[in-house]
Amino acid sequence: MKPRDDERLQDMLESARKAVRFARGKSRSDLDTDELLSLGLVRLIEIIGEAARNVSDTTKLTHPEIQWRQIAATRDRLIHAYSSVDLDIIWDIVQNDLPPLISSLEQVLHAKGT
């Protein structure tokens, strides 16, 4: 794995952990009333997607358990959506997609000794 990939994977992991932590104890309706929470979660998901987009093809092929294209595509939709972000999708990502992503990233980084 290239050193830059290690950094990108670590960025993905840290951002995913933050998003899950920020949402802990919150409900979906909190996204409607807490602008800071919703903007923070959107930004963290964007960071995850940007990092995933820039991981080398070699690493992506070595770890097909991570949905690289879907993660990057989500980032692209968020970046270009401006004010029309679907907060139901954001909540679903944080609650259902990020925990298994965190687990996969931890395994990949642990296997590489980082």
Short mmCIF file of the C-alpha atoms (twelve columns), coordinates in Angstrom:
data_MODEL
# 
_entry.id   MODEL 
# 
loop_
_atom_site.group_PDB 
_atom_site.id 
_atom_site.type_symbol 
_atom_site.label_atom_id 
_atom_site.label_alt_id 
_atom_site.label_comp_id 
_atom_site.label_asym_id 
_atom_site.label_seq_id 
_atom_site.Cartn_x 
_atom_site.Cartn_y 
_atom_site.Cartn_z 
_atom_site.pdbx_PDB_model_num 
ATOM 1   C CA . MET A 1   0.000   0.000  0.000  1 
ATOM 2   C CA . LYS A 2   1.348   3.403  -0.918 1 
ATOM 3   C CA . PRO A 3   2.080   5.796  1.978  1 
ATOM 4   C CA . ARG A 4   -0.499  8.244  0.628  1 
ATOM 5   C CA . ASP A 5   -3.089  5.481  0.688  1 
ATOM 6   C CA . ASP A 6   -2.367  4.941  4.378  1 
ATOM 7   C CA . GLU A 7   -3.069  8.631  4.989  1 
ATOM 8   C CA . ARG A 8   -6.265  8.563  2.950  1 
ATOM 9   C CA . LEU A 9   -7.523  5.443  4.695  1 
ATOM 10  C CA . GLN A 10  -6.730  7.025  8.046  1 
ATOM 11  C CA . ASP A 11  -8.621  10.185 7.007  1 
ATOM 12  C CA . MET A 12  -11.601 8.037  6.057  1 
ATOM 13  C CA . LEU A 13  -11.477 6.196  9.371  1 
ATOM 14  C CA . GLU A 14  -11.145 9.323  11.499 1 
ATOM 15  C CA . SER A 15  -13.966 11.099 9.664  1 
ATOM 16  C CA . ALA A 16  -16.271 8.078  9.894  1 
ATOM 17  C CA . ARG A 17  -15.578 7.742  13.614 1 
ATOM 18  C CA . LYS A 18  -16.302 11.439 14.155 1 
ATOM 19  C CA . ALA A 19  -19.583 11.244 12.244 1 
ATOM 20  C CA . VAL A 20  -20.766 8.263  14.274 1 
ATOM 21  C CA . ARG A 21  -19.676 9.959  17.492 1 
ATOM 22  C CA . PHE A 22  -21.428 13.237 16.586 1 
ATOM 23  C CA . ALA A 23  -24.668 11.340 15.872 1 
ATOM 24  C CA . ARG A 24  -24.532 9.270  19.058 1 
ATOM 25  C CA . GLY A 25  -27.503 10.055 21.280 1 
ATOM 26  C CA . LYS A 26  -29.180 12.019 18.487 1 
ATOM 27  C CA . SER A 27  -32.211 11.213 16.377 1 
ATOM 28  C CA . ARG A 28  -33.003 11.790 12.723 1 
ATOM 29  C CA . SER A 29  -35.174 14.774 13.669 1 
ATOM 30  C CA . ASP A 30  -32.151 16.455 15.255 1 
ATOM 31  C CA . LEU A 31  -30.749 16.974 11.755 1 
ATOM 32  C CA . ASP A 32  -33.722 19.212 10.992 1 
ATOM 33  C CA . THR A 33  -33.193 21.405 14.043 1 
ATOM 34  C CA . ASP A 34  -29.421 21.266 14.577 1 
ATOM 35  C CA . GLU A 35  -27.801 22.889 11.568 1 
ATOM 36  C CA . LEU A 36  -24.319 22.452 13.007 1 
ATOM 37  C CA . LEU A 37  -24.884 18.697 13.338 1 
ATOM 38  C CA . SER A 38  -26.261 18.307 9.830  1 
ATOM 39  C CA . LEU A 39  -23.526 20.423 8.234  1 
ATOM 40  C CA . GLY A 40  -20.868 18.567 10.205 1 
ATOM 41  C CA . LEU A 41  -22.122 15.149 9.137  1 
ATOM 42  C CA . VAL A 42  -22.370 16.224 5.506  1 
ATOM 43  C CA . ARG A 43  -18.821 17.568 5.584  1 
ATOM 44  C CA . LEU A 44  -17.421 14.420 7.194  1 
ATOM 45  C CA . ILE A 45  -19.117 12.253 4.566  1 
ATOM 46  C CA . GLU A 46  -17.629 14.510 1.874  1 
ATOM 47  C CA . ILE A 47  -14.150 14.009 3.375  1 
ATOM 48  C CA . ILE A 48  -14.650 10.240 3.414  1 
ATOM 49  C CA . GLY A 49  -15.693 10.316 -0.234 1 
ATOM 50  C CA . GLU A 50  -12.832 12.541 -1.330 1 
ATOM 51  C CA . ALA A 51  -10.287 10.328 0.396  1 
ATOM 52  C CA . ALA A 52  -11.880 7.178  -1.079 1 
ATOM 53  C CA . ARG A 53  -11.812 8.694  -4.551 1 
ATOM 54  C CA . ASN A 54  -8.063  9.236  -4.265 1 
ATOM 55  C CA . VAL A 55  -7.080  5.813  -2.938 1 
ATOM 56  C CA . SER A 56  -4.965  3.981  -5.512 1 
ATOM 57  C CA . ASP A 57  -6.545  1.416  -7.803 1 
ATOM 58  C CA . THR A 58  -4.192  -1.196 -6.367 1 
ATOM 59  C CA . THR A 59  -5.548  -0.701 -2.863 1 
ATOM 60  C CA . LYS A 60  -9.123  -0.611 -4.138 1 
ATOM 61  C CA . LEU A 61  -8.644  -3.920 -5.956 1 
ATOM 62  C CA . THR A 62  -6.984  -5.435 -2.892 1 
ATOM 63  C CA . HIS A 63  -9.951  -4.465 -0.698 1 
ATOM 64  C CA . PRO A 64  -13.161 -5.033 -2.677 1 
ATOM 65  C CA . GLU A 65  -15.111 -5.309 0.588  1 
ATOM 66  C CA . ILE A 66  -15.096 -1.499 0.681  1 
ATOM 67  C CA . GLN A 67  -17.587 0.086  -1.724 1 
ATOM 68  C CA . TRP A 68  -15.139 2.624  -3.163 1 
ATOM 69  C CA . ARG A 69  -17.273 3.825  -6.083 1 
ATOM 70  C CA . GLN A 70  -20.412 4.223  -3.996 1 
ATOM 71  C CA . ILE A 71  -18.515 6.197  -1.345 1 
ATOM 72  C CA . ALA A 72  -16.970 8.510  -3.944 1 
ATOM 73  C CA . ALA A 73  -20.301 8.914  -5.765 1 
ATOM 74  C CA . THR A 74  -21.994 9.953  -2.529 1 
ATOM 75  C CA . ARG A 75  -19.342 12.621 -2.054 1 
ATOM 76  C CA . ASP A 76  -19.910 13.890 -5.587 1 
ATOM 77  C CA . ARG A 77  -23.669 14.141 -5.036 1 
ATOM 78  C CA . LEU A 78  -23.171 16.032 -1.769 1 
ATOM 79  C CA . ILE A 79  -20.611 18.448 -3.184 1 
ATOM 80  C CA . HIS A 80  -22.872 19.354 -6.100 1 
ATOM 81  C CA . ALA A 81  -26.229 19.290 -4.283 1 
ATOM 82  C CA . TYR A 82  -25.746 22.601 -2.453 1 
ATOM 83  C CA . SER A 83  -28.981 23.243 -0.544 1 
ATOM 84  C CA . SER A 84  -30.830 20.095 -1.615 1 
ATOM 85  C CA . VAL A 85  -29.072 17.523 0.579  1 
ATOM 86  C CA . ASP A 86  -31.436 14.733 1.641  1 
ATOM 87  C CA . LEU A 87  -30.950 14.470 5.395  1 
ATOM 88  C CA . ASP A 88  -32.688 11.080 5.462  1 
ATOM 89  C CA . ILE A 89  -29.865 9.731  3.308  1 
ATOM 90  C CA . ILE A 90  -27.234 11.389 5.509  1 
ATOM 91  C CA . TRP A 91  -28.782 9.820  8.610  1 
ATOM 92  C CA . ASP A 92  -28.957 6.407  6.919  1 
ATOM 93  C CA . ILE A 93  -25.297 6.614  5.907  1 
ATOM 94  C CA . VAL A 94  -24.191 7.530  9.422  1 
ATOM 95  C CA . GLN A 95  -26.341 4.894  11.106 1 
ATOM 96  C CA . ASN A 96  -26.016 1.994  8.660  1 
ATOM 97  C CA . ASP A 97  -23.052 2.469  6.321  1 
ATOM 98  C CA . LEU A 98  -20.352 4.035  8.465  1 
ATOM 99  C CA . PRO A 99  -20.128 1.433  11.261 1 
ATOM 100 C CA . PRO A 100 -19.240 -1.419 8.857  1 
ATOM 101 C CA . LEU A 101 -16.925 0.940  6.946  1 
ATOM 102 C CA . ILE A 102 -15.135 1.742  10.201 1 
ATOM 103 C CA . SER A 103 -14.695 -1.966 10.873 1 
ATOM 104 C CA . SER A 104 -13.331 -2.610 7.368  1 
ATOM 105 C CA . LEU A 105 -10.927 0.325  7.529  1 
ATOM 106 C CA . GLU A 106 -9.676  -0.749 10.954 1 
ATOM 107 C CA . GLN A 107 -8.971  -4.222 9.587  1 
ATOM 108 C CA . VAL A 108 -7.168  -2.887 6.512  1 
ATOM 109 C CA . LEU A 109 -5.016  -0.479 8.523  1 
ATOM 110 C CA . HIS A 110 -4.308  -3.061 11.229 1 
ATOM 111 C CA . ALA A 111 -3.186  -5.589 8.612  1 
ATOM 112 C CA . LYS A 112 -0.798  -2.982 7.224  1 
ATOM 113 C CA . GLY A 113 0.511   -2.114 10.672 1 
ATOM 114 C CA . THR A 114 -0.686  1.487  10.624 1 
# 
